[in-house]
Coordinates of C-alpha atoms in Angstrom, one line a residue:
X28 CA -8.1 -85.7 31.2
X29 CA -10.6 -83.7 29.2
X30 CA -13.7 -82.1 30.8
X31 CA -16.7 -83.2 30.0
X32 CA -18.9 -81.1 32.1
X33 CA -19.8 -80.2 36.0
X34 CA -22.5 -81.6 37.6
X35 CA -24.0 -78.8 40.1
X36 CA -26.1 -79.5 43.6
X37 CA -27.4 -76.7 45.2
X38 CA -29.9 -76.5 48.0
X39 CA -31.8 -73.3 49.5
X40 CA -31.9 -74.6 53.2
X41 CA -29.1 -73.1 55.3
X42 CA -29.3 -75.5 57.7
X43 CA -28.2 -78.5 55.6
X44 CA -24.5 -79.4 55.0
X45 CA -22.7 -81.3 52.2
X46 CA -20.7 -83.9 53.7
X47 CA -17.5 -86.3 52.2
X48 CA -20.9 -89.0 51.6
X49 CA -22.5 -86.2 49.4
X50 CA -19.3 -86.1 47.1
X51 CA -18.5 -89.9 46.6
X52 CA -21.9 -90.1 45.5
X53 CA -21.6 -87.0 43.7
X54 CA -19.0 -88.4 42.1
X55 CA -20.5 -92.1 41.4
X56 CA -23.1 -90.1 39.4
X57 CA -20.9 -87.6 37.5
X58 CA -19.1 -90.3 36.0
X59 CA -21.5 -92.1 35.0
X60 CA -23.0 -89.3 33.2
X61 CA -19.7 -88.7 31.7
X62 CA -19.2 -92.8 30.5
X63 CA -22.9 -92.3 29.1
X64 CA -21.8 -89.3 26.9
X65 CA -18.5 -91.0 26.2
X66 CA -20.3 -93.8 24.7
X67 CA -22.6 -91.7 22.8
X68 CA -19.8 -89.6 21.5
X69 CA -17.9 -92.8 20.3
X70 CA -21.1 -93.9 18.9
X71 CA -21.7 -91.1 17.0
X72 CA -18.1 -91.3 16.2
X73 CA -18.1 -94.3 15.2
X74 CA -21.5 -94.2 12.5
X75 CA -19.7 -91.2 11.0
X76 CA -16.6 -92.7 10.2
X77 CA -18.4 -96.1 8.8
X78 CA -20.7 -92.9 6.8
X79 CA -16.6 -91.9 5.5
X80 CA -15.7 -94.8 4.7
X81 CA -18.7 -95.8 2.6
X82 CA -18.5 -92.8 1.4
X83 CA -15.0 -93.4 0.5
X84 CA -15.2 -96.7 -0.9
X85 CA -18.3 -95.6 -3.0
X86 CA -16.3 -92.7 -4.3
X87 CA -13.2 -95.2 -5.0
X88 CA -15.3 -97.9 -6.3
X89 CA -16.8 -95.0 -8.8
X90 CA -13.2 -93.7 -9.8
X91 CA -12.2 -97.8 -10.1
X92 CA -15.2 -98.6 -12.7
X93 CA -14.2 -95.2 -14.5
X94 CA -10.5 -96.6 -14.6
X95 CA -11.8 -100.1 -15.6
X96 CA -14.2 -98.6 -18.3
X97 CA -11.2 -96.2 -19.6
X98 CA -9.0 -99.6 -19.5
X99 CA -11.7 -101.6 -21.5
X100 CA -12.4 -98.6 -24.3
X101 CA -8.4 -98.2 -24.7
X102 CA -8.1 -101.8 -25.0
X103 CA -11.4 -102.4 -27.7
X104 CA -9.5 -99.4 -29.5
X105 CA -6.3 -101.4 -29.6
X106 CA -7.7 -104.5 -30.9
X107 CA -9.7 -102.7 -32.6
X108 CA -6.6 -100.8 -34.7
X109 CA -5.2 -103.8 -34.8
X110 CA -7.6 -105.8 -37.0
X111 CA -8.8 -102.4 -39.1
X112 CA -7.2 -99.8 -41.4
X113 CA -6.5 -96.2 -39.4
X114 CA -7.3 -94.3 -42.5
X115 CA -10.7 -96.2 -44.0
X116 CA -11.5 -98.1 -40.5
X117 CA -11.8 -100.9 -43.1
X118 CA -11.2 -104.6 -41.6
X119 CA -7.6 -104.2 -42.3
X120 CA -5.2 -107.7 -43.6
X121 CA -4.9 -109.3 -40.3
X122 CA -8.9 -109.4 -40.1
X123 CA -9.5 -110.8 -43.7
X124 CA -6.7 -113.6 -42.9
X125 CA -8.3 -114.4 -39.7
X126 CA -11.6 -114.6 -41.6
X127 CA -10.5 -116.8 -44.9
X128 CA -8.5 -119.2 -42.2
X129 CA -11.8 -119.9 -40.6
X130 CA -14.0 -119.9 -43.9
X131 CA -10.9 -122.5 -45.4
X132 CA -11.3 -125.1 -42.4
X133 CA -15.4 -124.9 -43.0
X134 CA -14.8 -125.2 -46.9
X135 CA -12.8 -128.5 -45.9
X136 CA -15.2 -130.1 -44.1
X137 CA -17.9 -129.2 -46.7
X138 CA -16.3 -128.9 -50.4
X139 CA -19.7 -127.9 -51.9
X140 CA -20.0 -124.1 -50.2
X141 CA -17.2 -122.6 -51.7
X142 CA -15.7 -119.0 -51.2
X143 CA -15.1 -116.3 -52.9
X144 CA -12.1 -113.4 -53.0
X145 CA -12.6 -110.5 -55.5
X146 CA -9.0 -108.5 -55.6
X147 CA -8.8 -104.9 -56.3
X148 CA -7.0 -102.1 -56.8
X149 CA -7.4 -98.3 -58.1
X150 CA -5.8 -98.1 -61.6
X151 CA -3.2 -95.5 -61.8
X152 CA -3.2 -94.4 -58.0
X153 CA 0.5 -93.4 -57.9
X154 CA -0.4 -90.8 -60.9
X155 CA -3.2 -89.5 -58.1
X156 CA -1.1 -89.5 -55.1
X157 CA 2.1 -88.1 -57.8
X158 CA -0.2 -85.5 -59.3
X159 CA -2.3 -83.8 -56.4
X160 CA -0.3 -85.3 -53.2
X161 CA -1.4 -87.5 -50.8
X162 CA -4.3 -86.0 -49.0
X163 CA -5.8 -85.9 -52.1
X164 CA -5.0 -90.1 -52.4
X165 CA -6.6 -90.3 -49.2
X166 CA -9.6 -88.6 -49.9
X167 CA -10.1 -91.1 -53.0
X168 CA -9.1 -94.0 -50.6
X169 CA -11.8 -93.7 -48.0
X170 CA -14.6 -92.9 -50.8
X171 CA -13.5 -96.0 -52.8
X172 CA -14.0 -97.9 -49.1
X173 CA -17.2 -96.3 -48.7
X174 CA -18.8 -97.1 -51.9
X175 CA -17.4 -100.7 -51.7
X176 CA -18.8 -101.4 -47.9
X177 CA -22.2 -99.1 -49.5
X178 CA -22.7 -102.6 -52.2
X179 CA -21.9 -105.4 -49.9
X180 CA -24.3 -107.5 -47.4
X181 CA -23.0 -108.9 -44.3
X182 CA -21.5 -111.3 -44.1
X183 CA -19.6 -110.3 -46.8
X184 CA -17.1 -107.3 -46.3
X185 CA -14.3 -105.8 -47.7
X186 CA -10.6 -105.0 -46.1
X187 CA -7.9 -102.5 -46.9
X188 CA -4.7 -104.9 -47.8
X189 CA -1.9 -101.8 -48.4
X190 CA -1.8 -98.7 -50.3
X191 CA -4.5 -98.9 -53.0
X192 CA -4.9 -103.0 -52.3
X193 CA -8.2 -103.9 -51.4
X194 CA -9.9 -107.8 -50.7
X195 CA -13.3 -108.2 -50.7
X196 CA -14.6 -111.4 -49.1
X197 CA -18.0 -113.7 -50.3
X198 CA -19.0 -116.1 -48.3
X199 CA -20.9 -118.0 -50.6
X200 CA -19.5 -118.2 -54.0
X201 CA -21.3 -120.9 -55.5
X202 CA -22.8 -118.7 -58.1
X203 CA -20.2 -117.9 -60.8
X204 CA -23.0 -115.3 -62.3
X205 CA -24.3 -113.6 -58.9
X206 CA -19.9 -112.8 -58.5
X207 CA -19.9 -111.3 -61.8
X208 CA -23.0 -109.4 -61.3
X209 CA -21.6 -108.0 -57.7
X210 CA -17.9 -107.0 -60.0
X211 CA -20.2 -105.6 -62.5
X212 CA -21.4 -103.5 -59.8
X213 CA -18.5 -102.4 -58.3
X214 CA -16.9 -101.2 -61.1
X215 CA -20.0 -99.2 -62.1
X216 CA -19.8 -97.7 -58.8
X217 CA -16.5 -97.0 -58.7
X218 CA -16.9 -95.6 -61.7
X219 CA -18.9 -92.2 -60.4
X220 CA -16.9 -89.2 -60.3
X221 CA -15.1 -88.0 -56.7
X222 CA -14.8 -84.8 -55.3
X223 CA -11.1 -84.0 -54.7
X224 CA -10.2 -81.0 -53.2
X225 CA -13.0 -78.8 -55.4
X226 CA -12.9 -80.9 -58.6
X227 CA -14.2 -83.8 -59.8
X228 CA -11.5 -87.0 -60.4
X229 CA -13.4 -90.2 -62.1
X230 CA -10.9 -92.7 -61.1
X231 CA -11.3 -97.2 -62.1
X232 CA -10.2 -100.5 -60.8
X233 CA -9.8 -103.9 -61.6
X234 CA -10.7 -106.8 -59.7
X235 CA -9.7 -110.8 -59.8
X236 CA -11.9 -113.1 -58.8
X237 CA -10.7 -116.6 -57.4
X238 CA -13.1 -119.3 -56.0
X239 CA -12.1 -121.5 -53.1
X240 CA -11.0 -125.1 -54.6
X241 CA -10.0 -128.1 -53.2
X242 CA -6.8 -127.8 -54.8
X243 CA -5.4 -124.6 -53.2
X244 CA -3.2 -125.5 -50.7
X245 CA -4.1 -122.0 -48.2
X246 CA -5.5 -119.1 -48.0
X247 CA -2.3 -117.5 -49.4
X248 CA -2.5 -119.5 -52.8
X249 CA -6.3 -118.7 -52.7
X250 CA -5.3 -114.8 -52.5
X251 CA -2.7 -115.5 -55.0
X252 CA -5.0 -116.5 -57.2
X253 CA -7.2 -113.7 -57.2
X254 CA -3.9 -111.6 -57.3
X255 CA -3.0 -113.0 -60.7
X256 CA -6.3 -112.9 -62.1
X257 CA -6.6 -109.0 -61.0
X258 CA -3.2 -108.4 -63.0
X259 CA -4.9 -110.3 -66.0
X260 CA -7.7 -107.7 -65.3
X261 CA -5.1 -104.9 -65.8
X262 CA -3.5 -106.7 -68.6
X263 CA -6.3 -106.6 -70.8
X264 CA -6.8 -102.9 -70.6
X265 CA -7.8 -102.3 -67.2
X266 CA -11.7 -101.5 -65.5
X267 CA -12.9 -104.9 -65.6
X268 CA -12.5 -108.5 -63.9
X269 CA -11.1 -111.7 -64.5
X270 CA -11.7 -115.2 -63.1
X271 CA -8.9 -117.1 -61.9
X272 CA -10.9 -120.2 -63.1
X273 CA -11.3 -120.4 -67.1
X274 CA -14.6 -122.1 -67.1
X275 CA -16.3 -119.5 -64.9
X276 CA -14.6 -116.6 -66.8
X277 CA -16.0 -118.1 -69.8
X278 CA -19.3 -119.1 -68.1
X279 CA -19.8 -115.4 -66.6
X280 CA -18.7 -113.8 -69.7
X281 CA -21.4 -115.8 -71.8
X282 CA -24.2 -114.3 -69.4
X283 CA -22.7 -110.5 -69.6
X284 CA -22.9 -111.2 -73.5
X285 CA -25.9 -112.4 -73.5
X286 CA -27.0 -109.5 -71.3
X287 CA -25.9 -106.5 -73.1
X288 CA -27.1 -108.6 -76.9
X289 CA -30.7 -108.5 -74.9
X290 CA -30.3 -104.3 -74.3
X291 CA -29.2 -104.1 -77.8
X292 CA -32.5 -106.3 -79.4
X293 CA -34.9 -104.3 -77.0
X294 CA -33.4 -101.6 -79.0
X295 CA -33.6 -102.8 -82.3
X296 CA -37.3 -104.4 -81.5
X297 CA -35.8 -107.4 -82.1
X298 CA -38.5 -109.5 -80.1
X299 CA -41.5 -110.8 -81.9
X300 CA -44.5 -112.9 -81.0
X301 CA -45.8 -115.7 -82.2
X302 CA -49.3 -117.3 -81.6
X303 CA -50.4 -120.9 -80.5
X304 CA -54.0 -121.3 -80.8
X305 CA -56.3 -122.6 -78.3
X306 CA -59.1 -124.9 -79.7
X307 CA -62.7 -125.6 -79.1
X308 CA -62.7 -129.5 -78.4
X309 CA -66.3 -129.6 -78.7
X310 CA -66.2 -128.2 -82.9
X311 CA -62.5 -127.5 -83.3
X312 CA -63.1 -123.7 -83.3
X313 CA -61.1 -121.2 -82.1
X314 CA -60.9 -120.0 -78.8
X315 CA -57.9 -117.6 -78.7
X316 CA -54.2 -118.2 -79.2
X317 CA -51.3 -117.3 -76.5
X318 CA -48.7 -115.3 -77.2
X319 CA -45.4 -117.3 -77.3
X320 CA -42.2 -114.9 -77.0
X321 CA -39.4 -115.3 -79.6
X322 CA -36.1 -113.7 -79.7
X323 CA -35.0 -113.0 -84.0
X324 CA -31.0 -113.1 -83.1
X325 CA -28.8 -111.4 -85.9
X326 CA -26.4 -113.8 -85.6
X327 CA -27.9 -117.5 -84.5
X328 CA -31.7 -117.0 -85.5
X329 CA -35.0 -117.6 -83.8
X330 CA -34.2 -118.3 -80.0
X331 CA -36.8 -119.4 -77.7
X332 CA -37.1 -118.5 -74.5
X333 CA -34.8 -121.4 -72.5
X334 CA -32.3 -119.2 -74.2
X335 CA -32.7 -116.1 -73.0
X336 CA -35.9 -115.8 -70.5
X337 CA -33.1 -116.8 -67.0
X338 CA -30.7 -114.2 -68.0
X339 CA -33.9 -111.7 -68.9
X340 CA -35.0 -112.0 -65.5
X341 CA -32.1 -112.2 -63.9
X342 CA -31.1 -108.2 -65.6
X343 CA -34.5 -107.3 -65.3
X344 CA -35.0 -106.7 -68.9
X345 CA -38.0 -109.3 -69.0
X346 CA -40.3 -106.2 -68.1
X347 CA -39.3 -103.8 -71.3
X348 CA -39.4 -107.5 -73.5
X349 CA -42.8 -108.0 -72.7
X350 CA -44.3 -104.5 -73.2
X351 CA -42.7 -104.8 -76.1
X352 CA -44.1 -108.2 -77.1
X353 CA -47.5 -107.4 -75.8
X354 CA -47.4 -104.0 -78.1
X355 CA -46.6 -106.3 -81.1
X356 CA -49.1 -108.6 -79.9
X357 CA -51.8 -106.7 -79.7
X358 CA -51.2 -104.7 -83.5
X359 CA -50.8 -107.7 -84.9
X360 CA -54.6 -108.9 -83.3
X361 CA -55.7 -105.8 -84.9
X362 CA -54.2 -106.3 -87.7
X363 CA -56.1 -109.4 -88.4
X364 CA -59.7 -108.3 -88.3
X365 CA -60.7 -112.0 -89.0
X366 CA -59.3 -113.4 -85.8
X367 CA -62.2 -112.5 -83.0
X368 CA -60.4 -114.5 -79.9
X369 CA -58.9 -114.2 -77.3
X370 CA -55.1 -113.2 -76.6
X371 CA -53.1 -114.9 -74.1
X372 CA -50.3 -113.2 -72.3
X373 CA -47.9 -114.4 -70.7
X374 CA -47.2 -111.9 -67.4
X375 CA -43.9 -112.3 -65.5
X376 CA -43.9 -111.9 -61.6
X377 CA -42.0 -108.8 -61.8
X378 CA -44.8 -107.1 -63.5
X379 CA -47.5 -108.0 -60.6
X380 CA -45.4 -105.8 -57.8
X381 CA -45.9 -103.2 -59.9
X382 CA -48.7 -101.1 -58.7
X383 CA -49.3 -99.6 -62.5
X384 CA -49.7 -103.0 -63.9
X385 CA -53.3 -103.5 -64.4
X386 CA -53.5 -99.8 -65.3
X387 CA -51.2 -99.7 -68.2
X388 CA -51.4 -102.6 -69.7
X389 CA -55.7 -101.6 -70.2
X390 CA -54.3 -97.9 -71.3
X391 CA -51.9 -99.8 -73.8
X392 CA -55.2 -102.5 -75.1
X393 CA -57.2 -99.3 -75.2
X394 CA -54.6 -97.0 -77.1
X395 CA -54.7 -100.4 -79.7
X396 CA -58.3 -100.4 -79.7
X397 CA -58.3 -104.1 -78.0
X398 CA -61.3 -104.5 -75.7
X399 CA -60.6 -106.2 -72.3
X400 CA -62.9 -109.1 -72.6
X401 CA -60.8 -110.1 -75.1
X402 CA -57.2 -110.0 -73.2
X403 CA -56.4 -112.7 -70.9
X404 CA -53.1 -112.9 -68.4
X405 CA -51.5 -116.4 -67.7
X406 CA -49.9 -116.3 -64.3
X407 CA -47.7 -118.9 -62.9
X408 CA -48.1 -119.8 -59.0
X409 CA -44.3 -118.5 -58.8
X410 CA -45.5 -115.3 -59.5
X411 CA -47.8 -115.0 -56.5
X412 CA -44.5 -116.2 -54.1
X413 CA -43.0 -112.7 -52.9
X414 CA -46.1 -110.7 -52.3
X415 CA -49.7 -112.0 -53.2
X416 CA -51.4 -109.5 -51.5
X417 CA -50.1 -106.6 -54.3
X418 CA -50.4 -109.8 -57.1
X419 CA -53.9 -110.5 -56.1
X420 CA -54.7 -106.4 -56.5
X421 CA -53.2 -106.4 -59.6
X422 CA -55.4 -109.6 -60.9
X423 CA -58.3 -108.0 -59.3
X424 CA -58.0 -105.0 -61.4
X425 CA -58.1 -106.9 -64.3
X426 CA -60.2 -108.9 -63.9
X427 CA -63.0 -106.2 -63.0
X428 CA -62.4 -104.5 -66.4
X429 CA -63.2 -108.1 -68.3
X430 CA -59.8 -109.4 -68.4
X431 CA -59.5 -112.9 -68.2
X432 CA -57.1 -114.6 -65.6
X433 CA -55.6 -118.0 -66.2
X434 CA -53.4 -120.2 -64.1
X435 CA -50.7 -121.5 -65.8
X436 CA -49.1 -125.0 -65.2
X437 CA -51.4 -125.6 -63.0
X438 CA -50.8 -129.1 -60.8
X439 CA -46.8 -128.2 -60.5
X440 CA -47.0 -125.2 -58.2
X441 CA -46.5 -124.2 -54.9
X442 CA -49.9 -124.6 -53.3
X443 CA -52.2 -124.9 -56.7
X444 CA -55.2 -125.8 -54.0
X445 CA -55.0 -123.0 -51.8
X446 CA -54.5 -120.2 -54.6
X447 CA -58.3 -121.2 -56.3
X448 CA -60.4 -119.8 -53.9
X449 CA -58.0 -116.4 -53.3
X450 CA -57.9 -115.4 -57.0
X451 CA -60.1 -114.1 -60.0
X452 CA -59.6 -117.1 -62.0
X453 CA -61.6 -117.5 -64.7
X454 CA -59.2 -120.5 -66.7
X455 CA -56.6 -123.5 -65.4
X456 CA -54.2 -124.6 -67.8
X457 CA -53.6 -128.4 -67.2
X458 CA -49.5 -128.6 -67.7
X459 CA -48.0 -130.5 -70.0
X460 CA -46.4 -133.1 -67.8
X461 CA -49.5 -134.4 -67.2
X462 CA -50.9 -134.5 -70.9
X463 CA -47.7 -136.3 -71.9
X464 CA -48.7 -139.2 -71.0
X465 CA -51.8 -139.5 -72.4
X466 CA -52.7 -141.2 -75.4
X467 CA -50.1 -143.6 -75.6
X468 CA -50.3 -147.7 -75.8
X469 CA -50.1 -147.4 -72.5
X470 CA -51.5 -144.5 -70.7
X471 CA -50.7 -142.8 -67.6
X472 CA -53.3 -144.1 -65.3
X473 CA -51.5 -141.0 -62.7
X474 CA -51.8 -138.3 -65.5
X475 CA -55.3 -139.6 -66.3
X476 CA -56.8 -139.2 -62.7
X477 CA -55.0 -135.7 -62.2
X478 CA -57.0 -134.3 -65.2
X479 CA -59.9 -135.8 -64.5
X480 CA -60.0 -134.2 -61.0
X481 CA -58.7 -131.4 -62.6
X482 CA -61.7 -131.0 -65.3
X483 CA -64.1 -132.1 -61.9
X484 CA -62.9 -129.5 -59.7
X485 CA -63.1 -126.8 -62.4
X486 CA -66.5 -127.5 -63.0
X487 CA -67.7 -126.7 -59.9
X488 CA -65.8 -123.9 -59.7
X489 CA -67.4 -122.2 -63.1
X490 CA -64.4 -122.0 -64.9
X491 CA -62.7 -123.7 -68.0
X492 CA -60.0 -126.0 -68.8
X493 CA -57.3 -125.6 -71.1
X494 CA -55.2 -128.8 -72.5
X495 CA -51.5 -127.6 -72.4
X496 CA -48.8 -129.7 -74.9
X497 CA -51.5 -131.2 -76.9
X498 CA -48.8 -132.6 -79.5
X499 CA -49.9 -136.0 -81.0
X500 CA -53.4 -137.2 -81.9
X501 CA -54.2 -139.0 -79.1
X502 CA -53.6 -137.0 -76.6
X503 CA -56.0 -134.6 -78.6
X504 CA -58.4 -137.5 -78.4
X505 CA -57.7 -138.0 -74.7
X506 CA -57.8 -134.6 -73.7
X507 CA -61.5 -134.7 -75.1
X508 CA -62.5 -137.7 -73.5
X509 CA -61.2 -136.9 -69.9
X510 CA -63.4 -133.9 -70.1
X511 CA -61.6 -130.6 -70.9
X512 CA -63.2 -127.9 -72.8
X513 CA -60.1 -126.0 -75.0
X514 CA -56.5 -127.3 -76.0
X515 CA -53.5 -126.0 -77.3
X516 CA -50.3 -127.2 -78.1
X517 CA -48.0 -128.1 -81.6
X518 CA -50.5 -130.1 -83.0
X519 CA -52.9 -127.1 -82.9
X520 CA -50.1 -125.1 -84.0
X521 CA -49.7 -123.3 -87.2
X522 CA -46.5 -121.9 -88.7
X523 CA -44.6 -118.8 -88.5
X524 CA -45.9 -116.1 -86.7
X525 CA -49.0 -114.9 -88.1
X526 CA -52.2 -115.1 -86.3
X527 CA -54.3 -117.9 -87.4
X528 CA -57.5 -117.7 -89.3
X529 CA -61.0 -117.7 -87.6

């Protein structure tokens, strides 16, 4: 019933007349025109409403990924404050349960990688919280948290238990030392002064250390454990550790002794050199000597250094002991104006990833009056392990102001082969295992070959051979008749300390 439109005919002749004919077919065409713009009108009709509704399912399908995304970040939030503390966003008890339950069931299946739990608390919290309120507790909370996370490696972690309660897991406790080194450092840590509220609050703790055994029943008894031992902690006068186990207390405390009796004799000079010559096989002349390190304990006497040299390295005190020892070294060469040699020195790998090395350790021969040519550094292939590119530098150095270089223990390395041709050698020290069995009723045919190709190799390589462990007669005997130029060892050896005579 709507109009679409008229459809007009119209003609100028006078004469012509429009008759019922005219207007059917009038008609016939009118509609027709009309169901042409009908069906273009519902066409056009129809494209915009599926433009609408695309339009409308793009702009719900839009709101229904912002609703799903809102959903998703609300529900990682949730789980998330389920399993971690509100106030430190630490891993929170639920998390460290779900964590040892796992690590228990692996420990089962293989007893020999053992756990570890170190409990802690803050000493004296409730004086904090009673003294300058709770905001002033929380502020110590979430720095104690931050420091702990600050000195741990994944996957090791620590978790907020309750109040001032805090758990912090290793994965691999195995090492009864590498756990007390990690308290050691934590409590030193901890230790730094916090700013509360415009002043400075030092506040401790105490930690209890229990190792995963087969006898623990559950993770429960295995957090008891560490509970107890933390209490001991307190017991015994509080900003320290305990193990739960006796043998590793006592094991770990032997190593912290031992530590802080080695910071005390670097004080006290305590170190001293002694000298093992290295021999002419040719005449029986003297070569040089090495420098042997020695330890003069106040207590138990002259140590060598199987009893000290792991824990040395291990603190990084080996560096300061062997300036020291080289110092001593070098005044005592001086000292002993008949002795024209060379001296041995015995470098640690530490020392090569220093970039200073070469440099002071010609500043500290020159300050002596100790020409280079007459210094010679014995490296182990150990030392060239973590970064042989700054080693080699270092050996490069020295060797281009005269220093001798020597490879020690050579034949038990790494890759003793592949480090000739890379290197300023100049000597290769045979090791001992292999002159052992020399000499005797029935000699190493093995040993015998290896020096052999030794003594060959070095030969056509220019440089000499030293003998190490020379200790009986015949090995010195077999030592000459294999080939080698210089040995040294207890036979060659002279008492005490005192450089030997030219």
């Amino acid at each position: 019933g709507r109009t679409l439109g008229v459809l007009a005919v119209q003609s100028y002749d006078a004469g012509l007349k429009y008759d019922e004919r005219d207007r059917e077919l009038l008609l016939f065409v009118s509609q027709q025109i009309a169901n042409s713009l009908q069906r273009r009108a519902a066409a056009q009709a129809l494209r915009q409403a599926n433009a609408d509704l695309e339009l409308r399912v793009l702009q719900r399908t839009q709101e229904l990924r912002q609703q799903i995304a809102e959903r998703e970040r609300v529900e990682l939030q949730l789980q998330h404050e389920v399993v971690h503390d509100a106030l430190t966003g630490l891993p929170n008890r639920k998390y460290l349960f779900d964590r040892l339950e796992r690590l228990f069931g692996l420990f089962r299946r293989e007893p020999g990688r053992p756990f570890a739990v170190m409990f802690m608390d803050i000493d004296r919290f409730k004086l904090i919280n009673d003294s300058l309120g709770h905001a002033a507790g929380d502020t110590v909370l979430r720095t104690f948290s931050t420091r702990l996370s600050a000195q741990l490696r994944a996957p090791d972690f620590v978790a907020r238990l309750s109040g001032d309660e805090f758990a912090v897991l290793v994965e691999d406790g195995r090492d009864p030392d590498a756990l007390a080194h990690l308290a050691q450092r934590l409590l030193a840590d901890m230790q730094q002064a916090i700013e509360v509220e415009g002043s400075k609050l030092v506040v401790t703790s105490s930690i209890g250390i229990a190792v995963a055994r087969s006898n623990h029943a559950d993770v429960e008894e295995l957090l008891r454990c560490a509970d107890a031992a933390m209490y001991r902690a307190k017991s015994a006068g509080r900003h320290r550790f305990e193990f739960h186990d006796e043998q590793l207390q006592q094991s770990s405390l032997g190593v912290l002794t031992l530590e802080t009796e080695l910071r005390q004799a670097l004080e006290q000079r305590q170190f001293v050199p002694y000298f093992q010559p290295v021999v002419r096989l040719a005449d029986g002349s003297l070569r040089g000597c090495e420098v042997l390190m020695r330890w003069q304990h106040p207590q138990r006497g002259l140590l060598l250094p199987a009893d000290f040299l792991a824990v040395a390295e291990e603190s990084a005190c080996i560096e300061a002991i062997d300036w020291q020892v080289f110092e001593q070294a070098m005044q005592s060469v001086i000292a002993a104006p008949r002795f024209k040699g060379v001296l041995g020195l015995n470098v640690s790998p530490r020392h090569l990833q220093r970039d200073d090395f070469a440099q002071r350790l010609l500043a500290l021969a020159a300050r002596h009056g100790l020409p280079a040519q007459r210094l010679c550094v014995e490296i182990t292939e150990g030392s060239l392990i973590d970064d042989p590119v700054r080693a080699a530098a270092q050996l490069q150095r020295l060797r281009e102001a005269g220093v001798g270089v020597a490879l020690d223990d050579f034949g038990v390395g790494y890759s003793s082969l592949g480090q000739l041709h890379r290197l300023p050698w100049t000597t290769l020290k045979i090791d001992r295992c292999f002159v052992k069995g020399l000499g005797g009723e029935t000699p190493d045919l093995a040993s015998q070959a290896v020096v052999c190709a030794v003594v060959a190799m070095a030969s056509t390589l220019g440089l000499s051979v030293v003998a190490e462990g020379v200790e009986t007669p015949e090995q010195h005997a077999a030592v000459k008749t294999l080939g080698c130029q210089f040995a040294q060892g207890y036979l060659l050896a002279r008492p005490g300390p005192a450089l030997p005579a030219s």
